[in-house]
Every structure is written in C-alpha cells, then in structure tokens.
XYZ file of C-alpha atoms in Angstrom:
397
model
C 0.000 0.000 0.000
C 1.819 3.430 -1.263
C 0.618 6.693 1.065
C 0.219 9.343 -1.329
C 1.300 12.233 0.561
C 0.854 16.491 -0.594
C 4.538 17.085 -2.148
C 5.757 20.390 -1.744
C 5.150 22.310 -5.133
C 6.639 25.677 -4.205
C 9.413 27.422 -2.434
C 8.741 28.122 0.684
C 4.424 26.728 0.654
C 3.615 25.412 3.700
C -0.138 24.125 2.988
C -2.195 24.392 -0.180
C -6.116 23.948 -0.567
C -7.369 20.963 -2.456
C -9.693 23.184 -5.615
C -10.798 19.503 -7.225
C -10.581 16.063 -6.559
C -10.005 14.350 -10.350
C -10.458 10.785 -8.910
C -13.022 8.494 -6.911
C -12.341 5.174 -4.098
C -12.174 2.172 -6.326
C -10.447 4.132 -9.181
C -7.405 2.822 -11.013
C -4.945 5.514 -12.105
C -1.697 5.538 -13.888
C 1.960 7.095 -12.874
C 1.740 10.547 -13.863
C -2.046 10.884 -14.726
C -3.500 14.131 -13.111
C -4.808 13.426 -9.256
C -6.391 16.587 -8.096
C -5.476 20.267 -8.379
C -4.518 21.985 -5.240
C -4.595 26.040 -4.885
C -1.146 27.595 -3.814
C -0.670 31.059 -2.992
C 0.023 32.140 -6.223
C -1.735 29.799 -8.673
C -4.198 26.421 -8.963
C -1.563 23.529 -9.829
C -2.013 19.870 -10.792
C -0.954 17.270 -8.958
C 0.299 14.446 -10.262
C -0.262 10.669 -8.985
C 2.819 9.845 -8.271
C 2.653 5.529 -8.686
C -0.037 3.843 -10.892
C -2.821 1.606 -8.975
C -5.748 1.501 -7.173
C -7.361 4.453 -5.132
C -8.520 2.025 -2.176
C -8.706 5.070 0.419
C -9.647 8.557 -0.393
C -8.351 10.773 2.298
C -9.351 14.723 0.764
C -12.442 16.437 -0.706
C -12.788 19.962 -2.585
C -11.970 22.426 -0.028
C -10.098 21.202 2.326
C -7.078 23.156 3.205
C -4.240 20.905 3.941
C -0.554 20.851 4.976
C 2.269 19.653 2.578
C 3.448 15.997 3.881
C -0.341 15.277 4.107
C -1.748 11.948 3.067
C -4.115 12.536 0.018
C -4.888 8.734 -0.902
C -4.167 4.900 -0.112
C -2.910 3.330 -3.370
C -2.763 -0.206 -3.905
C 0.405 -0.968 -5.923
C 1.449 -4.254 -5.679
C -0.279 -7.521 -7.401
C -3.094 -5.659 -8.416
C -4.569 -6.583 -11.438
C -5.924 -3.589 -13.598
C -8.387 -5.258 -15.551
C -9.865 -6.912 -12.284
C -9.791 -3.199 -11.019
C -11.641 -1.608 -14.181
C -14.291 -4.504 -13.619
C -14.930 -3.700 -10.132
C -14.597 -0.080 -10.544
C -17.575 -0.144 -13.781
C -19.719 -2.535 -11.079
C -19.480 0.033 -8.102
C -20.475 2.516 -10.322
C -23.631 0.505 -11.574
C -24.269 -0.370 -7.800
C -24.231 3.278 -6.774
C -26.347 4.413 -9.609
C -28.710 2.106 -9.421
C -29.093 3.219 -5.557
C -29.680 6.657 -6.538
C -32.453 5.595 -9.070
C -34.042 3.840 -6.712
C -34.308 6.654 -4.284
C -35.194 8.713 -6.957
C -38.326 6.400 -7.490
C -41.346 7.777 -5.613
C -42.923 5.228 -3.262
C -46.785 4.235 -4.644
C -49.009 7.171 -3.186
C -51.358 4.988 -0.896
C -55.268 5.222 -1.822
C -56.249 3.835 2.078
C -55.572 7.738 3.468
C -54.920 6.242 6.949
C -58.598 4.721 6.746
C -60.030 8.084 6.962
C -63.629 7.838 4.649
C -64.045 10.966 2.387
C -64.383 11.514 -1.102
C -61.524 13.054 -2.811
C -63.464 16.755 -3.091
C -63.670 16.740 0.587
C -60.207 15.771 0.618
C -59.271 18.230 -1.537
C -61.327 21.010 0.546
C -59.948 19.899 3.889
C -56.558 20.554 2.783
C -57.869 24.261 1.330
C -59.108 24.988 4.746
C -56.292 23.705 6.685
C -58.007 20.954 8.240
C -56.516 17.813 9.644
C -59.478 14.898 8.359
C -58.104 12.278 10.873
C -59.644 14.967 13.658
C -63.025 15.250 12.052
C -65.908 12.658 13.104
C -67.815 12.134 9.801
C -72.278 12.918 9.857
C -72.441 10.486 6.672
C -72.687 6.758 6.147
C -70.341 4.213 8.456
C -68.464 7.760 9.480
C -68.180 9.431 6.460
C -66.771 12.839 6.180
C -69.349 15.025 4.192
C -68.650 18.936 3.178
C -71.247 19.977 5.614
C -68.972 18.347 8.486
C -65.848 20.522 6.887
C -68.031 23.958 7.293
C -68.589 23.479 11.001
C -64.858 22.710 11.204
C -63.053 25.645 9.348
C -59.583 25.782 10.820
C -58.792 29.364 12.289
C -56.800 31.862 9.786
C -52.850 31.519 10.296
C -51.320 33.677 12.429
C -49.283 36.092 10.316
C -45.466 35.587 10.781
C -42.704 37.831 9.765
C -40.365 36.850 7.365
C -37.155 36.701 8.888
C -33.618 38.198 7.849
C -31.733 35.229 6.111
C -27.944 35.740 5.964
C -26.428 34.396 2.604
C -22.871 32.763 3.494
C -20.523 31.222 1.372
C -16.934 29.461 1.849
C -13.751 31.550 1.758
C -11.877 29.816 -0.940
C -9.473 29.168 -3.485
C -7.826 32.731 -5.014
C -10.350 35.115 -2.389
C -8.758 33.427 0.588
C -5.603 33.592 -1.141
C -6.047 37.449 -1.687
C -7.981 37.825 1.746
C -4.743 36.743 3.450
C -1.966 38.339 1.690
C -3.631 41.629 2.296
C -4.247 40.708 6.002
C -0.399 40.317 6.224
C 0.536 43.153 4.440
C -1.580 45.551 6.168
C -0.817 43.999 9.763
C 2.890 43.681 9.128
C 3.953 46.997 6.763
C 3.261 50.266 8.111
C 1.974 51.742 5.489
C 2.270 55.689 4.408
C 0.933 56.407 0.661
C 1.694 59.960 -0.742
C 0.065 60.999 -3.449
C 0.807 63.936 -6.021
C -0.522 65.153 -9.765
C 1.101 64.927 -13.354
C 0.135 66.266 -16.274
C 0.490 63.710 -19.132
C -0.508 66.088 -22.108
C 2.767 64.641 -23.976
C 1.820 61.317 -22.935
C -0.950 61.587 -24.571
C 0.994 62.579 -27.477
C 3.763 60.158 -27.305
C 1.076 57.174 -26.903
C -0.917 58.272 -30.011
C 3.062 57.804 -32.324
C 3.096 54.298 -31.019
C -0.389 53.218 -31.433
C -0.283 54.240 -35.375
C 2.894 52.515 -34.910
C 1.528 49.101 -33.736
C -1.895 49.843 -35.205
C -1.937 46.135 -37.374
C -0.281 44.256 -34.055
C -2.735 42.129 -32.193
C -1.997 43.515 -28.825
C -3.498 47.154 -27.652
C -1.155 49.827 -26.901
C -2.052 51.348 -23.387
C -0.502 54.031 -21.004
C 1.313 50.980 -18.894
C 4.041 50.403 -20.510
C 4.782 53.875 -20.326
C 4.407 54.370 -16.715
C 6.390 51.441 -16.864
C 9.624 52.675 -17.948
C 8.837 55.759 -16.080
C 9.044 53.539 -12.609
C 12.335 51.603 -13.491
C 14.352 54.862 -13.958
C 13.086 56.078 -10.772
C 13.448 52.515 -9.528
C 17.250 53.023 -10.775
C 17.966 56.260 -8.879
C 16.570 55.094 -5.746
C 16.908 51.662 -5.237
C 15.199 51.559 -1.889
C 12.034 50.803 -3.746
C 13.448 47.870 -5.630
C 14.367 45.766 -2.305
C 12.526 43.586 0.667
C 12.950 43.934 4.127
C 13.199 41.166 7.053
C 13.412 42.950 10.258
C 13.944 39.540 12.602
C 17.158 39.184 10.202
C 17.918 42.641 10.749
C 18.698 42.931 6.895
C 17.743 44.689 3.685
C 18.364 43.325 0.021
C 18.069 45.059 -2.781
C 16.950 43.545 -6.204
C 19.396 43.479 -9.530
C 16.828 42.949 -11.529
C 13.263 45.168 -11.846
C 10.575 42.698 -11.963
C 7.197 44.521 -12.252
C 4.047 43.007 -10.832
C 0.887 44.045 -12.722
C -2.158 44.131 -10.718
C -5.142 42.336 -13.198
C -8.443 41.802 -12.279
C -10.098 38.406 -12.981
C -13.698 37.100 -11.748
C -11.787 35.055 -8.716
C -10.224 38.341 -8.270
C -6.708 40.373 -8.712
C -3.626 38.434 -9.382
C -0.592 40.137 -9.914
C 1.897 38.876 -13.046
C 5.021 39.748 -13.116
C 7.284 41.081 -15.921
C 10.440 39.733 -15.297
C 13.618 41.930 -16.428
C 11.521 44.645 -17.701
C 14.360 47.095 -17.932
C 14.991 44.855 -21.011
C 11.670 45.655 -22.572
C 10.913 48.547 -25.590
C 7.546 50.100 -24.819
C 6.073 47.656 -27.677
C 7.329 44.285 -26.173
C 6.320 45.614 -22.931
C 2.972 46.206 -24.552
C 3.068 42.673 -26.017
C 4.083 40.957 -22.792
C 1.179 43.085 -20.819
C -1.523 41.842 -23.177
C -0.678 38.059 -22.946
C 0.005 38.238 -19.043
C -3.600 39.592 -18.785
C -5.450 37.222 -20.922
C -3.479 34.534 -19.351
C -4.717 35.675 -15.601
C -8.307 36.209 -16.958
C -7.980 32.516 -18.587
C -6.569 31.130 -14.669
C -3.284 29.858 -17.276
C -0.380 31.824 -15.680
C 2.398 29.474 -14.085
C 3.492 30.003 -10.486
C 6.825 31.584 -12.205
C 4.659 33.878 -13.898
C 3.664 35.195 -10.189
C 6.701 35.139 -8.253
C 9.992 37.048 -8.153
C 8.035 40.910 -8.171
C 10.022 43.822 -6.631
C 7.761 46.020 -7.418
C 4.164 46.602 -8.307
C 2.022 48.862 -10.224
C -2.277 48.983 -10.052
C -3.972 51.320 -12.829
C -8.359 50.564 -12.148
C -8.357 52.053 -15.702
C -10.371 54.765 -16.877
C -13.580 53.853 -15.068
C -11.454 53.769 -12.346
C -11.262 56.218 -9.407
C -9.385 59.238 -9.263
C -6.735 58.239 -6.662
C -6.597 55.159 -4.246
C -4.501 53.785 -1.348
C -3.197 50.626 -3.173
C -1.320 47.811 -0.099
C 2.078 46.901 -1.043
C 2.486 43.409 -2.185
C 4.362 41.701 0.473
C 7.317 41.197 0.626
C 7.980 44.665 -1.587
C 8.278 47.770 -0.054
C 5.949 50.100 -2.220
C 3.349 49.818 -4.734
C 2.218 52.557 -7.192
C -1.309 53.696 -7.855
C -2.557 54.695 -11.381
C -5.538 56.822 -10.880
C -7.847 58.033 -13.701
C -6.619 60.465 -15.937
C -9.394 63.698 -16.625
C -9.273 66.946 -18.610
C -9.323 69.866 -16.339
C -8.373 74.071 -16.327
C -4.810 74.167 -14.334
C -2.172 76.594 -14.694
C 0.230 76.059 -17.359
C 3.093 78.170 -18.552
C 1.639 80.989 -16.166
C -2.113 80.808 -17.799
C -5.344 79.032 -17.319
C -5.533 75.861 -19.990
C -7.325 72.670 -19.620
C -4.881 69.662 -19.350
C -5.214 66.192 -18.752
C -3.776 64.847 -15.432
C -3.572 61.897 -13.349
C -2.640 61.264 -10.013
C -0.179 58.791 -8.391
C -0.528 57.241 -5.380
C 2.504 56.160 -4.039
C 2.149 53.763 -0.811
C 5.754 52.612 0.689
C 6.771 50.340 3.952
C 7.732 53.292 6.528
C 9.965 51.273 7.837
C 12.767 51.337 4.845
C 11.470 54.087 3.315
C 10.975 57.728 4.943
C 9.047 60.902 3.114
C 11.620 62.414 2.015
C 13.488 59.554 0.056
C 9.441 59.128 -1.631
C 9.259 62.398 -2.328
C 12.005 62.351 -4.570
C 11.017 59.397 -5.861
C 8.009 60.929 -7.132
C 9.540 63.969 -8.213
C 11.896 61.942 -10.878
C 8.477 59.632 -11.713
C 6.870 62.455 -12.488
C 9.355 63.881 -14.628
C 9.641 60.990 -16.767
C 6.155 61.155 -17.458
C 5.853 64.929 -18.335
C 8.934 64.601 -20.607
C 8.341 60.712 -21.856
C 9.990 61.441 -24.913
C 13.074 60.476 -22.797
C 11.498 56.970 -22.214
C 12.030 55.858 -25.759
C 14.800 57.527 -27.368
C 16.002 53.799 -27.942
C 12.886 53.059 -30.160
C-alpha cells in the first residue's frame, strides 16, 4: 500500500487547498495521470499521482485546506490486477447508480388515506381549509366525512409571521482566501504611508498616439502601462530603496538586480498580480506585447506560479472607469506599490495661464519602515518627470 502524501510544489508553501478532486475510491490511475489540483498562494496547480494503482482510500475532498506531507490517498500498488480493477470499478459505479435511481423512485401514493372515509373533493377542501381529516368525526354513512362536516370545522386563519432576515454565506476559498490573506499580512505587518501627487500627461498623450499608429496592425493594444512602466524603473534606478525587501527579525535589507514589475489584473476570482520579469529589457512595444498576454493569461486562470513570483515592485492602474486616486497595499514582501488613478481633462495653470490639461494622479504607498518621506518624495519627483517629458522613455525606439 503506497501513502500518497501532498509534495511540496513551491518554495517556501507550507499548505495548499485541495480546488478539485479528479479521482473516486475504487479508481485505477496511472503514474503521472492528473490526481487533483490543489490552490497555492500564487496559482491552482495539478498534482500528479505519483505511482499507478488503485485508489482504495480517499483521504481529501474539494476544499479542504491541507498541509504539505499530508496523506491525500491509499494506493494499492502491488499484485493488483488492472483489468480486475476496471471490472470492479464499472460494477461500483452501476451499484451506486442504481441506488440513486431507486431513491429517486417515488414510493406508490397509498389510496387507504390512513382509513379516513371521504371523497376526494372533501379531501381536496380539507386541505384548502387547513383541516386535519383524521380529527373530524364524519355525519355520513359508516363515518363518512361530508362537506357539511368541513363547514362546522373551518380551521382558524394563520397567524401572520414575519419573514425573517436570512444571511447568505458562502466558503472563503481558493484565489479570495488567497487574496484575503496576503492583504491581512501586508496591512498587519507593513506600516503603510501612501503619498500621493498630480502629473500632467498632455505629452503622454501625445507620445502614446506615435506608437499606437505605430503598432496599429499588431494584435496587442497599446495602453498608457508600458509607459508608466519605464517611467518607474528609472526612478526605480535612482533610488533603489524601492526595488528591495525587508526582514526585520534578520535585521537585513536586500536590494533587487533585476526590476521585476508586478501588474495588478483583475479576474472574476479576483486580482492576481503577473510579473514582468527583467523589464528594464523591454521597448515600450514588447512591454505592450508581454502586458496583453500576461492579462489574458490571468483572466484565462493559465499563468504558471513563475509567472507570479519574483516581483520587486508593483504597479495597479483601475483604468479609466477607475477612481481618481486610491490607497493601493504593497504586495508583500515589496516595499511600495504605485497607484494609477484616472486620468481627466481639467483648467490648471500652465506656462503661467489658465488651460485645460489632462492629469492623473499617483498614489505612491511605501513600507515606513525602509522608506521615509523624504526619500518618496524624490522618488516621485523623478516619476513624475519621466512622465511629463516621456519622450526620454524611448529615445532607444
């Protein structure tokens, strides 16, 4: 008998949540073939059986939240013969339906009525008036109940009760409880300060419009983020406090060679963050490329666990439905996150007159405990430059 146990199927993953169970007791399955898929806390990953045989003991079901080194399954390995198990696997199954059919099967509706004598419109009357027959002594022939007997009976009107407040609840699974915890962390163990300022991204604008009649045939959509992308690695570059991690019971601080840029998408489990890994390698139309197949491959629940690891830092645009500025929480274990917010036309002084602009504002949030207001205000200040003078972004394009 082999003890399939939950093998460890990321760095550092201490428990996963079983999402599906892909077998049944009785079952034979082969070395290899897919056994259930487990949620980690980046991604939902299939987990391989690891020896072929029979499923004699099913330990798991959807849901549960288990520790790695757990036992999933009993598999019989040894002298078992796979036909013999396919035959006895086909008759359990025809055993257990046919159980359910039969208690599917309505039992014969019994014409006796518990010996109570009335004709089925009295019957049929009681039940309109509320009233229980087996309580009623019948005026008609050998007992029987008559309509007359039914009128002298009539059951007293309900008493009128309240509908009551019902409370709708559901489990906390899979990618919510995923997301429900990380931010519990974060916010508990970062204190977090978010400062926000305005840019004005009239040559954005400008600069954007060049590289979407650029890439007009491409199949991917040109948007503002790669932009703001390159904007945040050369501030990233001049300070690179916000590229690092912090672990205060080590008493140390690393900072990141490489800028790896986590890209907050929404899905209908909820936001997952992809990462671009080496960015500062990217043009602004590969980044544009990379962005679009990240995103359809969150919305489609495809990414990898690579594809969600390794981020030093993270940016969150809601997109122009979105709000106008936010306090986004870092992504633990990164010390700052930027906020996107939505950009709008509006009179400001430019050039020492009135004009109407288009602006956006950034919301900066950073771990106070690396970072101080000062060091994030000049972060901010060279963001912001890069994105009021983004021809400097691509002058390698």
């Amino acid at each position: 008998m082999y003890l399939f146990k939950l093998p460890a199927v990321g760095e550092g993953l201490a428990e996963a949540e079983i999402v599906r169970v892909l077998v049944q007791a009785g079952d034979w399955i082969e070395e290899y073939a897919p056994f259930c898929e487990i949620q980690t806390d980046k991604a939902v990953v299939e987990v391989p059986s690891p020896v072929s045989g029979k499923i004699s003991k099913l330990c798991i079901t959807a849901g549960d939240k288990v520790p790695i080194g757990t036992v999933l399954a009993h598999i019989e390995t040894a002298q078992v013969n796979k036909e013999l198990a396919d035959k006895e696997q086909v008759l359990d199954r025809a055993v257990a339906e046919k159980k359910q059919i039969d208690r599917s099967v309505k039992e014969p509706i019994s014409l006796a009525h518990d010996n109570v004598l009335a004709m089925p419109a009295v019957r049929k009357h009681a039940r309109a008036l509320g009233i229980d027959l087996k309580q009623v002594t019948g005026s008609g022939k050998n007992g029987r109940i008559l309509l007359d007997d039914l009128e002298q009976l009539k059951a007293p009107a309900p008493a009128t009760v309240l509908p009551t407040e019902r409370q709708k609840e559901q489990a906390l699974t899979g990618i919510r409880r995923i997301i429900a915890e990380k931010m519990t962390h974060s916010y508990t163990t970062i204190p977090h300060v978010t400062m926000v300022d305005e840019v004005d991204v009239e040559e954005l604008i400008k600069i954007r419009k060049i590289y979407q009649e650029k890439y007009r045939t491409a199949a991917f959509k040109m948007t503002y983020l790669p932009f703001f992308i390159k904007s945040v690695i050369c501030a990233l570059q001049a300070y690179p406090e916000f590229n690092a991690s912090i672990d205060v019971d080590k008493k140390l601080v690393t900072l990141k060679d490489g800028y790896h840029i986590g890209i907050a998408a929404a899905t209908q489990q909820g936001v997952v963050v992809p990462v671009l890994h080496n960015a500062q390698n990217f043009g602004v139309g590969e980044l544009a490329k990379t962005i679009a197949s990240k995103t359809a491959a969150a919305r489609a629940g495809k990414l990898s666990l690579q594809d969600q690891t390794g981020g030093t830092f993270t940016i969150s645009s809601l997109g122009p439905q979105g709000p106008q500025f936010f306090t986004p929480l870092i992504n633990y274990p990164e010390v700052a996150i930027l906020g996107i917010g939505r950009m709008i036309k509006k009179p400001v002084v430019y050039q020492e007159e009135v004009a109407i602009r288009t602006t956006c504002y950034l919301s900066l949030s950073f771990d106070h405990r690396l970072i101080d207001g000062d060091l994030a205000t000049k972060f901010l200040v060279k963001l912001k430059k890069q994105l009021e003078e983004p021809v400097l972004l691509v002058l390698e394009e």
